[in-house]
Structures are given as C-alpha cells and as structure tokens.
Phi, psi and omega in degrees: 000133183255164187206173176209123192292135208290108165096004216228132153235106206207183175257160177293128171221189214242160178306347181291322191291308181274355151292342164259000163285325236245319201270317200278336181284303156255029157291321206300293199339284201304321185278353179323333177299333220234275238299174186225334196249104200257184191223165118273125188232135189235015215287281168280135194283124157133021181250114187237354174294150155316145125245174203273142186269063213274328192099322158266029158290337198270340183291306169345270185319305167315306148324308196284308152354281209283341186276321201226114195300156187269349189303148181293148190315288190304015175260160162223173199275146180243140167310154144289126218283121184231149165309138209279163201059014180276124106348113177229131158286128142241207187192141188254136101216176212260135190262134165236182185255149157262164147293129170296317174259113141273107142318187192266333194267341155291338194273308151022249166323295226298298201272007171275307194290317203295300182298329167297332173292332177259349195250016174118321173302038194231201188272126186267183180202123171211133186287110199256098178304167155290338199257142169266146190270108181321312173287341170249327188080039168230185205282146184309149161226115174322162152264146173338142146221110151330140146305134168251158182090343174292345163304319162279341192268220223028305184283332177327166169246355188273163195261041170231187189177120171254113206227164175225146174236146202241140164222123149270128176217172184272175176312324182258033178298310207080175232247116175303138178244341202216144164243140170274157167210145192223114189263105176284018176272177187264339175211173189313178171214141142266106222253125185281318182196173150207147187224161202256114174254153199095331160291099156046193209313311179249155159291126191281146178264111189258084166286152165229314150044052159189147201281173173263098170300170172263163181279359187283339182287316203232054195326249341231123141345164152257163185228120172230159171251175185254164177270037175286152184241139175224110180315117160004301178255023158210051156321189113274137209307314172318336200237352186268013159267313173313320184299317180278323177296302208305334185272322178304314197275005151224023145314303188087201170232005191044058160257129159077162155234184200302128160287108184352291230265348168303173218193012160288136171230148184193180201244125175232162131300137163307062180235054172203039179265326164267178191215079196244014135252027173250340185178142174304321203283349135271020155332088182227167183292164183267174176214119191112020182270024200115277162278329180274137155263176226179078179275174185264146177270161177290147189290143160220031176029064150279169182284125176315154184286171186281332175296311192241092202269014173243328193292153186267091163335131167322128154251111174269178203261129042249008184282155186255150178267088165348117153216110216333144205303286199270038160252323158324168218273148191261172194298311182311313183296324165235050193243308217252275181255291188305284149012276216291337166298314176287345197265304161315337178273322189264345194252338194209318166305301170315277168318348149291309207283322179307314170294332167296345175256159245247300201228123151314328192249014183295079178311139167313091166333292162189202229248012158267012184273337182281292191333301198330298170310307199264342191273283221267304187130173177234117163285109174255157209248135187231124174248146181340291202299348173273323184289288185325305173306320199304314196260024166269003210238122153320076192273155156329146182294358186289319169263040193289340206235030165263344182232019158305163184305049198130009199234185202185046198229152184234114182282091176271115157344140168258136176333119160291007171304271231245045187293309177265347177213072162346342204215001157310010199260335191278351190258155197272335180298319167266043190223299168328295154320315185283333193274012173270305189227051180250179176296334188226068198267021193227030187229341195268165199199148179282131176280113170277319167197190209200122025298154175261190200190138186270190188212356154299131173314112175282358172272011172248312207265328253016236183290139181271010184264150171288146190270013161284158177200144192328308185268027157263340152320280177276034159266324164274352157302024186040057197086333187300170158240165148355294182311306191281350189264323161305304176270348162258012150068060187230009174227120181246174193208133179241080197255122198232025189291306191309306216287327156287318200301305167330312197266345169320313173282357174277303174301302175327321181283344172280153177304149160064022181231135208194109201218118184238132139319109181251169179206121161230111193274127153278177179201132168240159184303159189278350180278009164088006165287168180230131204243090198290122179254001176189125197243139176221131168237156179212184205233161179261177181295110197293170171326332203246023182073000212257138172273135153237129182241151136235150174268091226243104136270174172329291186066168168230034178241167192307316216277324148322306178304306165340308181250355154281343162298300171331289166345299176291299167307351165269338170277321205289313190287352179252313212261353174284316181288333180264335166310273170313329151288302204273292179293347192250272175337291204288293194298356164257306193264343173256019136267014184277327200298311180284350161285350167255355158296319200273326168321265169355293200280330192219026118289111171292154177287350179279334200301131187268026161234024172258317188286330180291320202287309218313340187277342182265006178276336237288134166073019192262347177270341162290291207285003150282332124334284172286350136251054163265355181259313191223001181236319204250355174313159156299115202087312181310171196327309196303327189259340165264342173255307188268139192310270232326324204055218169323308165272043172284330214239010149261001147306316199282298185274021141307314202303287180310301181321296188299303183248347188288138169201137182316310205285348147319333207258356153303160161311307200280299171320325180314293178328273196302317176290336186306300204107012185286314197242160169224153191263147196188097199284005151311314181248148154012110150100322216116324166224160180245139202269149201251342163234123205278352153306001217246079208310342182287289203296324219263299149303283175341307183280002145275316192284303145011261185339305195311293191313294190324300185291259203339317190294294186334296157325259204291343149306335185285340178323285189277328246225064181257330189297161175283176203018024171296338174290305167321318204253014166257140180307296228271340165323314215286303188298335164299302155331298184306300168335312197272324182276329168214055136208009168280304188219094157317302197287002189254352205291337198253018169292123159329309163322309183330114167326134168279172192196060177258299203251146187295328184282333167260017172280320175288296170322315206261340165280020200243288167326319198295274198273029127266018173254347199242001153230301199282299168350303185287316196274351186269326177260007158218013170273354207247003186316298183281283189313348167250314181282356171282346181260112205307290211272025136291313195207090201287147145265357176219127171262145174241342164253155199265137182282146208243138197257166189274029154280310203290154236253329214273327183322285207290308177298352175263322196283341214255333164221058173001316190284308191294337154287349180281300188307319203277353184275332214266138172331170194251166199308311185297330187308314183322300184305277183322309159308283179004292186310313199294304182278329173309296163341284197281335178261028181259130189274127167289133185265037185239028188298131166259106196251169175319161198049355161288112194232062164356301161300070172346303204235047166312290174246202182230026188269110168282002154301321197268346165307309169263349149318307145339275195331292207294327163300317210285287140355279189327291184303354237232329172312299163308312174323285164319319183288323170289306186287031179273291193309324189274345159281324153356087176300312155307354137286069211306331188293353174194042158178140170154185179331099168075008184262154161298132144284162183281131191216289225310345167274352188281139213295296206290173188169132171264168179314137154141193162285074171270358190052010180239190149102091117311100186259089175030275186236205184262087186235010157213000000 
C-alpha cells in the first residue's frame, strides 16, 4: 500500500517507510543530550519539537505527518465497505523505548524476556471498537495477538523497538478507539506508541509515552486511546466504560501503599517533612492539618513514623518518593541531568564539601577570598566511586573543572551579576534594579499611603505604625513632599515587616542566624529607575515593651555607608528567603501539584483540556518529590542555606494562610493589586503599567497575551454550545476537586473563580499555565546568575547591625569589611547554596518550552493544530519583541553600562545555565 506525502515533493513511499521514520525520529529525540546541531522546524502544523538538523527532517516529519492524519476530530478512520460477516486482517504496530544505559544485570533481563517472548510469555494487544458490542453492551473486542519480533528489536543496538500484532475482525468491527495491553514479561516496558493499519487509507495513531507494568504485579490491563479528543457526553458508546475505568484505576482507593510501578493519584498532607524519629531536632509540624493552612501533596501511604503515628515515615536518599509511574523525570532527564544530579548532589556532593572544611563556621576573610571560588576553585575530598557518578551525569556548569583527571576540584562559573560589572553589586541603583528584573521582581508594591501600618495584632507585635517618617523621606524626593510623591505614583515599597516580624524571636534564637522584620522604600527616578531610600528593621517588643525600629538612610559619611550596605544586605537576605519559600516554592510547585492530581483522577486523557494542560503538568510531582526529600526538609538544603531555617517552611505556609489566593495569581490581577498597573482599556493588555520600565510585567504580559488568546482559541473548539461548560462531569469535577481537596484548607474562600462559562474556563487555564511556565521560569532561572555571587544576594545574615552601646561597635568601626564578611555566609554555607542554585537554574536537554510539543500529533483535531501553530508563531514573535527591549538604550532596567538584559522571559533556551528560557511546566 502506497500514500503519498502531505506537503512534501518527493515520492510516495509505504507504511514500512514510515514506520521507520517514525523509529528514527525517536532515537534522535532520546540523543538529544549528546547531538550538537539542533533546528526549530515550525514549518508544519502542530510540529513544534526540535529536530536534528541531519539533512532528512523535513522528509522525516513529513513522513510522520502522512501517518497520523491533519484531518478535524469529526473525521474517522472507515472501514472498508465488505459484506457484513466478511473477515479483514489488520495489524498494530507498537513502538518501544529501550534503556539508555544498560548494564549487565540489564542485558540480562533483556535476553530472559526475549526467551520468555518465544515460549509464549510476551506482550498482548487486544483492539477495543467505538461501536457496542450487542452482547456485552461494550465496545466491539479482537481477540488477544502477541507482539512479534521481539527477540530480534531486542538485539538492535539503537534504544527503539518495533514489534507487530496481526488481528482478524469483521468487516463491521468499526474503527478501534482503545488498545488494551497486557505486559506478560517480568518487568516493566515503554511503550511509545502504536498506530493501527487496515481501518481504511490511514493509520489510526495510538500516543502512549508510558510504562506498562508487568502483570505478575498488577492483573489490570492498560488502557491506551487514539488521539482522537472527545468531550465526556460525545464519548463513543464503545469507549465509555474504558473512559470511566481508566480514571477509576488511578483515582485508587486511598488504601496501603503505593508501589513503583503504580499510576495512582491522590491527596496528603505535608507530613512528611520532619523526621523526629531520627532526632527531636528534626521534628516539624505537618502543614495542612487544620492548624497550618496548606495545599496538599501526593499520597504515598508510607507507614507512620513510630514517635509520631499522624507524621508519614521518611524515604531518606538515595531511596526514592513514590511518584504515579509515569510522572517521573524520563531517562534522558535523569540520566543525563536532573535526578541523577540531584541525587549526586544532595548524596555524595553536599557531603564533600562539608567534609572538606576543616571548621564549618570558617569566614571570607575578604572578598578575594569570595573571587577566589570562580578563579582558583574549592578542593574537595571525593572518594573514586563518587567522582565516577559525577562523570556518568551532564552537572552544571559550575563543576565542570571537577572531573579532570587526578584533579578533585568544583570551579564556580562567574555569575553574571558581576561578569560585567564587578562591583554592580555595591550600587543602590542595581539594588533598585533587581527588584523590577532580578530573580525575585514579584515582592515590589506601590506605596499607597503614609504613614504605613502592619496588619499585625498589636498586642503580640506592638505598635503597627512604621517608624519612617516624612522627614526620613523628603530629602530624597527632588523637592517633592510625601503627598505628592504618592499622587504622582513615585513611592514603592519592599515590605517584608508581616512575613517576618512572626518568626523573628524563633529565628534570632538559632545559632548563626539574625534576622529583622524589614521595610524599604524606593523613589523612582525620572529615567524610570527605582532608587532606594530609606530601610527600617525592626525587632519585636522586648519584656519591658520597648520596639526596637531603627532607620538606615544614605548618609554621607564612612560609617553611614557602612550600615547602610548591612542594611541592604538584611532586606536582600528577608527577600532571598521569601523568594524561595513563597514566590518560587509555595505559588509555582506547590500549588501547581493539586491541579495536577485532579487533572489526572477527573480528566480523561480523551479530554480535550486534559491534552491542552498535559505539557504543563509534565515533571512537577518528581521534582517536587525530591524536594520534600532534600530540599524543603527537615535539616535539608533550604533550612542549611536560607535565615528562617528550621521555620522555612512555616514562613512559607504563613504566607500561603495570609496571602495566596488563586484569582491573584493571574498576571494582570498581580499587577494590579501591587499597584504596578491600573486597568486602562486604551493600552497594550488593558493596562497601563505605572513604571513603563518594569521588564517582568512588560515582558510577562506578551507572554500572558500569547497563552490567553491560544487558551481562548482552543476552548472555544469545544465548548461553543450554551452550558457545555456546565453540563461537562469531568470539568465540573475537577474544579470541584481543586477547590476541596488540592486546597483544601481554602476551600469556603470567596475568591474562587465560577467555572460556568468558556470565559471562566479560559481565565482559569490561563492562570494554571502561566504559574507553572512563565511564572515559574522568572523566578527560578535567574538563581545562579544573580545568588551566585553571595554579597549580591547573601541567604543568610548571622549578625545583628550593631548600635554604639554594643561590644561589637568598636570592632565594625575599626574594620568594616571584615563585619561585613562575618555578617555573610560562611564559606560552606556559600559554596553549598552556590551548588544547590547553579543546580536548580540548569535547563534539562530533553526541556519542552512554551510553544513547543514534543509529541507532533498530541491530537488529531487540526482546528486545535493550527490554533498551537498560531501560538507558537506568537511566542516565537514575542521573543524578537524582548530582545528588541533589551538593545534599548532607553531602558535604563536592561540596558546600559554592566547592566543585564532582561532573558528570563525570553521563551527558548538551549541546556545548561542560560538565565533564559521558559519551559511548559515546573520541571525543575
């Protein structure tokens, strides 16, 4: 049988050919770590993935193309017209992954299933119709056929496998909507795809991109669909018991626990971040019980600890934290980076470097003692079998110079804060700067009014007026007063006094730890800069009621610059920290986590808003899994690097209690409650931004736009009849799902979006996947380039700024630096947080960024294909419109002398540290 390919001038070639195009296409895809010359090819619609630039992609695709039809969802594959009780062969084939790396004990296995595959013992298939079977009142069904060929796809040497199953049904089967699969081997399989030859001129397309338990585990069949999309109440009759099992078998039973090879999703509490049966001093409270507010994380039934029978026993590292089979990080991703890194890092690095210093508490002497790390290196004690994982792994670039040969050394990349300006760190304006285009541009706020005021109980806190005053002010306002500076919308504010002020007297009592309630006020400038002017920290109320507020301005004397550097470096150290529990942690990965539980369990994969979300769920419960293992833990990185410590992650869920609210977490609301935008249906978006300089929003709201129209676009396919929003079960229930058991502790809040209309429908998938990729990527690529360099952006202060009653005064007057240095982390803390953020801002090279679909033919609707095309196009638009912004000399916030452009918005990125880059979801 012959085709003749879509779009291409070339010759016809046969289904042999494109199955082996279809085979070569994802070897390339699986080499991405190694290969060097990559293409974006956007040419054909709905192909938005990389490909290797080879000299055969466009035939490739093209190919692919011809396999899995452009035709709209209401077209189907037809039978050919036969006399009814007439017999037709047709024949599946199934595409597999192999493993990148084998071992011997793999190679193994490998010929025990091949032998187990000829005596009978292999994989089944059986073809599930759209049409009911009169007699069962289900979908029409083949009988079982075995996979052929496996004993030779085995022997490949390439990481694909191609096996085939021969089926006879009659002429009046109808067109298979479902493949059953039964993996009768001793271990799991990966199964990529399968597509169905014999249903009229083309082949139906089965994705699958998921493992297969074996059945000695699990009797239950797999369920895969064609990528036809079907709306609950226009299933086809044949598929809607499958439709319903399938979502049943990983709802689960909240029973027992969970097993590697499982596909369950379900809902917990955060109990399982202390451990206090390895010690009371790893103890912590659960969060989501009630008293903590919380969202909730995935269930892993592990057994309670034995000290504590409500807290969830510990999987310590290197054992792994159950996450549903096929949300784990895929091999290339942990072969190459993320996993196998992190687990190298928190396991065999983090513990060198502790062990290489000699005294833990060992300080910068001074700040060529900082230089030093990016110049010379840090020597670490490595015993062999570790340096051997490092160089099985792609690590970041900061340890690139770790694994020569004989040498034992970890190298830090220099940061780009000071690549270009060594000593921009020191300055108030790129102090300014960052909090418009830094790593953490989502804390600043417009000054409404004045005097300020806490919202805290003052009979815990004491007085609630801020200890600024006008005239701590209007010496920096060009003339202006207080008022007018107010009204002309020139006073911003980075108040982090509520988020703290709680936690002060807990923290200040740990060793090595110092901590201020802060408050900082800016003024911006007629070049549109924001120019800080006056910092007040404070203390909570001693026994005898006495507040300590003190007020750091400019000054113009040594010893004013002095504690106003301090100064600065006690808000930078409050805003690293609220950065990383609040804005990064709690508002990307942990609440994205319960919209993808719900996703799962009351979405069908036929659902055409389960297939719009699937590129933004993809990896966030593995990296959210480790870190509940190693980062956010008790004792863990976060709490060894950032001031809160031991009370990081109930700052963090204060936070959630006090401030998180869904319909916030749009862009334009963000804005807009800050006070950065006001709505004004005149300009770009809808609003006008009150500093037109402000590269996060300005940039963010093109990407916004993109995502909005694209959502918009493709809801409207289905949902154009009235109450179609209404009347679908599995919407309503997913929604119903996210508001009362994803956030539980959240549930009777006012705020919640209605979910009546393709317009709140839109609004609320709009928000979802612009927190889990632009959102996400601003606030965490930018980690290393700015936190790498420590006395840009210390995570921890150990001293308290010393007033001239304190013993401490005279040793600060007499060597500044050296009070400075010793206020700053301590080398190890530095080196390690170093590691930790280089680590967490490296782009994976197997990365799906906006506009992009790895998966060519996700569906077979072409309205919603070229809607995709048209995002894509967009994003691809956008890009070009930033690095527009950023030659802009009249952008003082991302350009001039030593300053950074603004990248974190920019959508593409290749692998490594790039400070760029936007990725489908929260996947690191």
């Amino acid at each position: 049988m012959l085709m003749r390919v879509a779009n291409m001038d070339q010759a016809p070639c046969s289904i042999a050919d494109v199955r082996s195009s279809m085979l070569l296409s994802g070897q390339r895809m699986l080499r991405r770590s190694t290969a060097r010359e990559f293409c974006f090819t956007r040419k054909f619609p709905g192909r938005q993935s990389g490909c290797w630039n080879d000299g055969n992609c466009r035939r490739r695709i093209g190919l692919i193309r011809a396999v899995i039809s452009d035709k709209p969802a209401t077209t189907t594959a037809v039978t050919p017209s036969v006399d009814k009780g007439a017999m037709i062969n047709v024949k599946a084939v199934a595409i597999f992954r192999k493993r990148l790396k084998e071992d011997m004990k793999d190679k193994i296995e490998n010929q025990w299933v091949s032998l187990l595959d000829v005596i009978g013992q292999n994989v089944l298939l059986e073809l599930v119709s759209v049409d009911i079977d009169p007699e069962t009142s289900c979908g029409k069904r083949s009988k079982e056929s075995a996979l052929k060929g496996w004993l030779l796809q085995a022997a490949r040497e390439d990481n694909m496998m191609e096996c085939t199953a021969n089926f006879i049904v009659s002429t009046d089967f109808g067109s298979p909507g479902a493949i059953l699969v039964t993996n009768q081997h001793d271990k799991e399989i990966f199964l990529e795809s399968i597509f169905v030859e014999g249903f009229g001129s083309e082949p139906i397309y089965f994705p699958c991109h998921s493992w297969v338990h074996a059945k000695k585990y699990n009797p239950e069949k797999r369920i895969f669909f064609s990528n036809q999309t079907y709306l609950p109440s226009k299933t086809p009759d044949g598929l809607e018991d499958l439709r319903q099992k399938d979502l049943k078998d990983k709802r689960g039973d909240g029973k027992g626990e969970r097993k590697h090879w499982d596909r369950i999703f379900d809902y917990a509490t955060y109990n399982d971040l202390g451990n206090a049966d390895k010690s009371e001093d790893f103890a912590r409270p659960i969060l989501g019980d009630g008293d903590i507010l919380y969202p909730r994380r995935c269930r892993t039934g592990r057994p309670p600890m034995k000290t504590d029978p409500s807290a969830e026993s510990r999987k310590e590292k290197p054992g792994t934290i159950y996450v549903p089979r096929d949300e784990t990080f895929e091999e290339i991703k942990k072969s190459t980076f993320s996993a196998g890194a992190l687990k190298a890092l928190f396991h065999n690095l983090v513990p060198s470097l502790i062990a290489s210093f000699s005294n833990p508490n060992y300080e910068f002497g001074c700040f060529s003692d900082i230089d030093r790390l990016y110049r010379e290196g840090q020597i670490i004690k490595f015993e062999a079998h570790q340096l051997d994982i490092f160089k099985n792994l792609m690590l970041p670039k900061i340890m690139k110079n770790m694994l020569k040969t004989g040498e034992e050394l970890l190298r830090y990349e220099i940061p780009s804060i000071i690549s270009r300006d060594r000593f921009a760190w020191l300055r108030d304006n790129e102090f300014g700067r960052q909090t418009l285009a830094g790593v953490n541009p989502v804390s600043i706020e417009r000054l409404k009014e004045f005097p300020i005021f806490s919202k805290l109980d003052p009979a815990i806190y004491g007085s609630p007026e801020s200890a600024i005053k006008s005239e701590h002010v209007e010496g920096e306002l060009n003339g202006m007063s207080v008022e007018q500076a107010l009204e002309e919308e020139r006073l911003f504010i980075l108040d982090y006094y509520d988020a703290y002020m709680p936690f002060v007297t807990k923290i200040n009592s740990l060793k090595g730890r110092k901590v201020y309630a802060s408050r900082t006020i800016f003024f911006l400038t007629t070049a549109g800069t924001l120019k800080p002017i006056v910092i007040e920290l404070s203390l909570p109320p001693t026994v005898t009621g006495a507040q300590s507020k003190q007020i750091f301005t400019h000054g113009h004397d040594a010893t004013s610059y002095w504690l106003w550097k301090l100064a600065k470096s006690h808000v930078c150290a409050n805003d690293a920290g609220y950065h990383q529990l609040v804005n990064h942690w709690l508002r990307t990965h942990a609440c994205m986590e319960p919209y993808i539980i719900a996703a799962n369990r009351q979405l069908s994969c036929m659902h055409p808003i389960f297939k719009l979300l699937q590129p933004h769920l993809r990896y966030t419960m593995e990296i959210n899994a480790l870190a509940r293992q190693s980062l956010i833990n008790g004792g863990g990185v976060i709490e060894s690097c950032f001031t809160p410590d031991k009370y990081s992650m109930e700052l963090s869920a204060s936070a959630y209690d006090r401030k998180w609210r869904f319909d916030m977490e749009a862009l334009p609301a963000d804005l807009i409650a800050r006070g950065m935008a006001v709505e004004d249906p005149n300009q770009p978006h809808g609003l006008r931004l009150v500093i037109e300089d402000y590269p996060y929003a300005a940039d963010g709201l093109l990407i916004w736009s993109a995502i909005e129209e694209w959502v918009e676009d493709y809801v409207s396919i289905y949902y154009s009849e009235p109450n179609s929003v209404q009347t679908d079960i599995e919407l309503q229930a997913w929604w119903d799902e996210i508001l009362n058991k994803g956030h539980y502790d959240k549930r009777n809040a006012s705020w919640w979006p209605n979910l009546k209309t393709k317009e709140d429908l839109a609004g609320i998938l709009t928000t979802m996947i612009w927190v889990a990729s632009g959102q996400h990527a601003a606030l965490n690529f930018g980690q290393y380039p700015y936190g790498g360099y420590v006395p840009n952006r210390p995570c921890i202060m150990r001293k308290l700024i010393p007033n001239e009653t304190d013993p401490e005064y005279k040793s600060f007057l007499s060597n500044p630096q050296n009070f400075f240095l010793s206020s700053m982390p301590t080398q190890l803390q530095a080196t390690k947080t170093m590691a930790v953020v280089d680590t967490l801002s490296t782009h994976s090279p197997d990365e799906e960024y906006l506009g992009e679909r790895h998966e060519s033919k996700w569906t077979n609707d072409g309205r919603a294909l070229e809607a995709f095309q048209r995002f894509s196009a967009k994003i691809q638009e956008v890009e070009k419109i930033i690095e527009q912004r950023n030659e802009d000399l009249s952008n003082k916030n991302r350009n001039g002398a030593g300053v950074l452009p603004y990248e974190l918005l920019l959508p593409s990125s290749g692998p490594g540290v790039t400070g760029r880059g936007i990725p489908n979801s929260v996947s690191i």
